[in-house]
Short mmCIF file of C-alpha atoms in Angstrom, two decimals:
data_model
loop_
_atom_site.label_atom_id
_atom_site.label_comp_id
_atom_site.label_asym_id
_atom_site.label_seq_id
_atom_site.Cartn_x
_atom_site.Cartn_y
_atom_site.Cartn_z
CA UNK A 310 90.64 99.96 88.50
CA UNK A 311 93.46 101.95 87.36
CA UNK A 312 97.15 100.83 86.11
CA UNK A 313 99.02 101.03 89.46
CA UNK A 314 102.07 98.59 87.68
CA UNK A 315 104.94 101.77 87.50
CA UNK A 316 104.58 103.05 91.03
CA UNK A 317 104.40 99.39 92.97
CA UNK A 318 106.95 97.98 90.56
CA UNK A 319 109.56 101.15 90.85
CA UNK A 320 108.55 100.93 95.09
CA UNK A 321 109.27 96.88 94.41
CA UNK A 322 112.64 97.63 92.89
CA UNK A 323 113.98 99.43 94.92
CA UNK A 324 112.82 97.11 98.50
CA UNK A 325 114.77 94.46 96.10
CA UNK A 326 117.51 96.40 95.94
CA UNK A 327 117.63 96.91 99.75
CA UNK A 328 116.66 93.28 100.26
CA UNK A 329 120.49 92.78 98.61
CA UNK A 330 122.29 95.20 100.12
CA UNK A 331 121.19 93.80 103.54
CA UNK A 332 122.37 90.33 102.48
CA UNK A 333 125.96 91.59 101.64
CA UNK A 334 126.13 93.23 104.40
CA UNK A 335 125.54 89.98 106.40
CA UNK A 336 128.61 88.52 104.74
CA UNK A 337 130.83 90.94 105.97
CA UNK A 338 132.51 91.19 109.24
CA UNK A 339 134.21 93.30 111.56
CA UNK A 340 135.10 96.98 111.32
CA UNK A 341 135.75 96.26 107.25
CA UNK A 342 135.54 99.28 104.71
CA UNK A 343 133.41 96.70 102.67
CA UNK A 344 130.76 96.95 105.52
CA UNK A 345 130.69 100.41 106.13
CA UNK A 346 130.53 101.54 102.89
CA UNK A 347 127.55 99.20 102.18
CA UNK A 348 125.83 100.30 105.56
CA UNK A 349 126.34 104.47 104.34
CA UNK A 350 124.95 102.85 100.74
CA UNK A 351 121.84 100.95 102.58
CA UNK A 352 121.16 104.01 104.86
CA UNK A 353 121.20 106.60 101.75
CA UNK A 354 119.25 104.27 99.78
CA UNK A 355 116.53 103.63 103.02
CA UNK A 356 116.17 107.21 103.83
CA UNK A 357 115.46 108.62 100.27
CA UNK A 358 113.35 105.71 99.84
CA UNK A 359 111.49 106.57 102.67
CA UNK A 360 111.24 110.39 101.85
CA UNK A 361 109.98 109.90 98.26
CA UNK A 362 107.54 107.23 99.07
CA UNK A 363 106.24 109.53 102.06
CA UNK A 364 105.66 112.18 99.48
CA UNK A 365 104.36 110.05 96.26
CA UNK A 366 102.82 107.14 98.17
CA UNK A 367 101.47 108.05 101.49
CA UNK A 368 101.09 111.46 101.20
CA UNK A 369 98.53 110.55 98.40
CA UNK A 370 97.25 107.87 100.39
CA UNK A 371 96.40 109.63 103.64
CA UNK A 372 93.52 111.29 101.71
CA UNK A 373 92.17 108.34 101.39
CA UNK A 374 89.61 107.27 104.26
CA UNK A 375 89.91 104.00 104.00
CA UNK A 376 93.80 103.58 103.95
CA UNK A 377 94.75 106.09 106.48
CA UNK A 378 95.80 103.47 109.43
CA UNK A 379 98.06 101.30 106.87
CA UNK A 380 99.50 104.22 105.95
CA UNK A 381 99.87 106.07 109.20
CA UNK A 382 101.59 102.64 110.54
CA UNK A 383 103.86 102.58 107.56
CA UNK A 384 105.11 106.00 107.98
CA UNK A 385 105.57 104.99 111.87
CA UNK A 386 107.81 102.21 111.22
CA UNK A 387 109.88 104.22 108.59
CA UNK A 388 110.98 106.40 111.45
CA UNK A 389 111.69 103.65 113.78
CA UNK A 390 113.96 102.45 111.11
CA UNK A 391 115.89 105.60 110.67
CA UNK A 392 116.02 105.67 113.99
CA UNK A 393 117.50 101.62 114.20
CA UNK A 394 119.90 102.94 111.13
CA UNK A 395 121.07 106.14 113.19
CA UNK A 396 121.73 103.76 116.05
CA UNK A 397 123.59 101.53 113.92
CA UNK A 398 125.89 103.65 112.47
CA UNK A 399 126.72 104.84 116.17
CA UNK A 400 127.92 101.24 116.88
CA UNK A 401 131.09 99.74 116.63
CA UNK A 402 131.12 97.88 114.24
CA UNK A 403 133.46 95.11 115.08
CA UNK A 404 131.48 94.49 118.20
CA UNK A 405 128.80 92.07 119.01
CA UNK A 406 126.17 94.77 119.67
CA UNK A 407 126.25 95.84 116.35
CA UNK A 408 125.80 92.23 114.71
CA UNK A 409 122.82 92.16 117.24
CA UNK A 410 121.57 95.72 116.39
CA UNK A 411 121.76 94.65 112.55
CA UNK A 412 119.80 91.50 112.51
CA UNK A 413 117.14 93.74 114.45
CA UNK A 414 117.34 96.27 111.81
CA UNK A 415 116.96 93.32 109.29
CA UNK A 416 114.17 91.48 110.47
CA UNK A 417 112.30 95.09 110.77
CA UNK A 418 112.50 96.20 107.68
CA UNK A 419 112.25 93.02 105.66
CA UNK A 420 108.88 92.83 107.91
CA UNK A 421 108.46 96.19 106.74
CA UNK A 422 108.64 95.81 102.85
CA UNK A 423 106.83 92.21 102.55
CA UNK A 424 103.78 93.83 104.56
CA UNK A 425 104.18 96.96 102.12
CA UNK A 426 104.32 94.70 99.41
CA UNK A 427 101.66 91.81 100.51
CA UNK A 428 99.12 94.12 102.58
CA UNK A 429 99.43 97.49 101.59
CA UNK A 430 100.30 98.19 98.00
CA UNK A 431 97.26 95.68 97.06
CA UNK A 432 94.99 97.61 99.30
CA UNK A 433 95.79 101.03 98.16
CA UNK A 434 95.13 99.93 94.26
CA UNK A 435 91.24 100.23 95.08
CA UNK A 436 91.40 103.74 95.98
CA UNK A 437 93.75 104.73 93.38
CA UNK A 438 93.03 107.23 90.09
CA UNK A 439 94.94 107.62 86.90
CA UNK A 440 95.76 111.46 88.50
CA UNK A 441 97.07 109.87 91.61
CA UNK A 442 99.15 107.18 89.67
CA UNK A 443 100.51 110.04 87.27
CA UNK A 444 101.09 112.31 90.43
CA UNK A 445 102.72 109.36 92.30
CA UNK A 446 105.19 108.37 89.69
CA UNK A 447 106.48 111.97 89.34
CA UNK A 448 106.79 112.99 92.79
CA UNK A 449 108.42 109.41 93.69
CA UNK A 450 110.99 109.86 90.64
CA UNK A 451 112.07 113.43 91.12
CA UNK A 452 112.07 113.58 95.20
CA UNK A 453 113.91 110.18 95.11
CA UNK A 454 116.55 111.63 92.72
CA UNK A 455 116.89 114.72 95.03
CA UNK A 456 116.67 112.78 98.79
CA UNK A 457 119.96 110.79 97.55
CA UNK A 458 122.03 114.10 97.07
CA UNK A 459 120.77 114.83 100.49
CA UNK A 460 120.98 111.89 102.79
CA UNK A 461 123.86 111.00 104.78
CA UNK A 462 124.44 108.30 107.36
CA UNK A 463 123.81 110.19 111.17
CA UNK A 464 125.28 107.70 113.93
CA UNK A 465 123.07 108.85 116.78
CA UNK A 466 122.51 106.26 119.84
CA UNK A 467 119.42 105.28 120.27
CA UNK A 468 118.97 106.21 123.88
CA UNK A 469 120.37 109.66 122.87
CA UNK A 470 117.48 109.84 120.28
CA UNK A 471 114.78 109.38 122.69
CA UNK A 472 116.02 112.73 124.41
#
């Protein structure tokens, strides 16, 4: 089996990293700068996240037989959470709608990451190569670096989304 420790570790790292930005942002309240700037930080961090594992990760992983309905499920829910983020930000925050709409959005993607982490990552590790591991780590590093210059929080209602 081949060393798959610097991919699943950097993927770990940064789901940690989300895992406390989510907490802050449960300590906050109302229409606060505090809380929006930590939702804009949690919704760059998500979204490039989700772009540069797409690309290192999953895009490696859907030419793998045996792993293409984890993955295709994974890459599901990371656009149902951009879509709960979008949503989000198109809340008011001080209202009771949003607190609702974020522990939704919370509860998702901490579902998301532990099933990454308990399910998936240990699956794909059986189907991985040195090549893959080597591609993965540079594609995740260098698309990561280049999704957070990119990413921006979009408030778009989810109803309006659907359209």
């Amino acid at each position: 089996m081949a060393d798959t420790t610097g991919i699943f570790d950097r993927l770990k790292e940064d789901h940690d990293k989300h895992r406390e930005l989510l907490k802050q942002m449960a300590e906050t309240e109302g229409a606060s700068d505090e809380r929006s700037s930590l939702l804009e930080q949690f919704t760059v961090e998500v979204k490039s996240h989700a772009a540069a594992e797409e690309q290192a990760l999953y895009s490696t992983m859907l030419r793998k037989p045996e792993t293409t309905g984890e993955t295709r499920h994974s890459v599901a829910e990371h656009h149902e959470i951009e879509e709960m983020l979008n949503d989000l930000a198109a809340t008011d925050m001080s209202s009771s709608a949003w607190l609702a709409k974020f522990k939704d959005l919370r509860h998702r993607y901490e579902h998301h990451i532990d099933e990454e982490e308990e399910d998936h990552f240990p699956d794909f590790e059986k189907y991985l190569t040195d090549a893959d591991l080597a591609h993965m780590r540079s594609v995740f590093k260098h698309r990561k670096e280049a999704e957070c210059s990119e990413q921006e929080v979009t408030p778009e209602k989810m109803e309006d989304a659907k359209e």
